[in-house]
Amino acid sequence: MTTGERLDDIEAALEGARSEGLRIIEAAADLGSLAEARTRALGRKAPLARARSGLGGITDPTDRKKLGQLANAVGDELEAALTSKRGGFERAELDARWERERVDVTLPGDAPPVGSLHPLTKTAWEIVDIFIGLGYRVAEGPEIELAKYNFEALNFPEHHPSLSPQETFYIEGHGDEVVLRTHTSPVQIRVMESQAPPVYVVIPGRTYRRDVMDATHLSAFFQLEGLAVDEGITMGDLKGSLGTFAREIFGRDLDVRLRPHYFPFTEPSAELDVQCFVCRGSGCRVCKGEGWIEVLGCGMVHPFLLEWVGYDAARYSGFAFGMGVERIAALAHGVTDIRSFYDNDVRFLAQFATGGGGP
Ligand code: PHE
């Protein structure tokens, strides 16, 4: 073999190594087989390495340099082919992963059930709001109350049946001096004791009586009291204010009436009726044929109370009222058994939910 033939052979072998290597690399199907392809195209036993080994036998430096450069170029080309192939595989794998882990952030989530205010809370707030609009503020007092405030200061005679332990819960260990308040009226006294007139307050709160529970009675219930004391307050103010309240709650075009009644702490005393909002006076099941629905107890503040707290009863007068929140809520929503408000049956309560998807 002449030197020229050997040169041609080596050159052909290098070109063969190039095309063989490129073929091997091209044939790799994934990152794993690409590693194998690298060994087969660029490893110690690869065609390129074998062709390179022939270079040692070339004595002419120019020829050797030329073929050496060719060998390097082939090596670089195969290296570049491997790199680009790997890049393709890595991109494909990343694309697949994006696809696998894709999250559609626009899909609606699983909404957790959201609660809502209890219908009694809503009713109380609604009533409070009406009176706030009339210039009243909110006051509160203790549920465990001195009998002195619950009865005595409110002009209950000593032997009034309400004082009986059959009617009122007495707190053990305190004789007959401490009770669970039977109404929110003792807070009238507490408010008046704490400030000079004028007084305009509404007093929401829990109250207790030894009542047997039925559709209209509970032993723990929710009252809302009101008290207005100022110079020159008359029964006309009482009727006007409570009429405004009743029409706000039950219907703007309904009539109201005052029916004489008795409470020790008001004189005169009355019950406020509103025209039946179902039959408008002709008589139906809701008003039990009466045409009118009893809404609350009220009256002009008895001077006994004003004197008890040290107000000038000749200068000041006032009116007071008290209502059962369960009763107002039941009437306003057509609930026939007030015990439903305390059963905590979500199916019942959810009917009163407004705004933001209730349970
Ligand atoms: N405290 C009375 C009751 O519990 C209601 C009431 C309050 C009546 C204020 C008149 C004035 O029934």
PDB file of C-alpha atoms and ligand atoms in Angstrom, residues 182-183 185 188 209 223 225 263 265-266 297-299 320-322, ligand 1:
ATOM      1  CA  THR A 182     -86.501  36.833  83.852  1.00  0.00           C
ATOM      2  CA  HIS A 183     -86.521  39.809  81.489  1.00  0.00           C
ATOM      3  CA  SER A 185     -86.012  45.206  82.235  1.00  0.00           C
ATOM      4  CA  GLN A 188     -83.366  49.796  82.485  1.00  0.00           C
ATOM      5  CA  ARG A 209     -87.965  31.549  83.087  1.00  0.00           C
ATOM      6  CA  GLN A 223     -85.571  39.562  74.693  1.00  0.00           C
ATOM      7  CA  GLU A 225     -85.906  45.925  75.623  1.00  0.00           C
ATOM      8  CA  PHE A 263     -96.828  45.563  84.210  1.00  0.00           C
ATOM      9  CA  PHE A 265     -92.898  48.920  86.071  1.00  0.00           C
ATOM     10  CA  THR A 266     -95.027  50.846  83.588  1.00  0.00           C
ATOM     11  CA  GLY A 297     -95.327  44.761  76.009  1.00  0.00           C
ATOM     12  CA  CYS A 298     -94.847  48.443  76.729  1.00  0.00           C
ATOM     13  CA  GLY A 299     -95.920  51.416  78.797  1.00  0.00           C
ATOM     14  CA  ALA A 320     -90.311  51.351  77.817  1.00  0.00           C
ATOM     15  CA  PHE A 321     -90.999  48.238  75.821  1.00  0.00           C
ATOM     16  CA  GLY A 322     -89.901  44.626  75.737  1.00  0.00           C
TER      17      GLY A 322
HETATM   18  N1  PHE B   1     -90.402  43.006  80.823  1.00  0.00           N
HETATM   19  C1  PHE B   1     -91.663  42.700  80.200  1.00  0.00           C
HETATM   20  C2  PHE B   1     -91.737  41.192  79.951  1.00  0.00           C
HETATM   21  O1  PHE B   1     -90.823  40.513  80.173  1.00  0.00           O
HETATM   22  C3  PHE B   1     -91.842  43.430  78.911  1.00  0.00           C
HETATM   23  C4  PHE B   1     -91.904  44.897  79.081  1.00  0.00           C
HETATM   24  C5  PHE B   1     -90.739  45.647  79.034  1.00  0.00           C
HETATM   25  C6  PHE B   1     -93.104  45.534  79.289  1.00  0.00           C
HETATM   26  C7  PHE B   1     -90.809  47.033  79.192  1.00  0.00           C
HETATM   27  C8  PHE B   1     -93.170  46.914  79.457  1.00  0.00           C
HETATM   28  C9  PHE B   1     -92.000  47.639  79.398  1.00  0.00           C
HETATM   29  O2  PHE B   1     -92.747  40.690  79.529  1.00  0.00           O
END
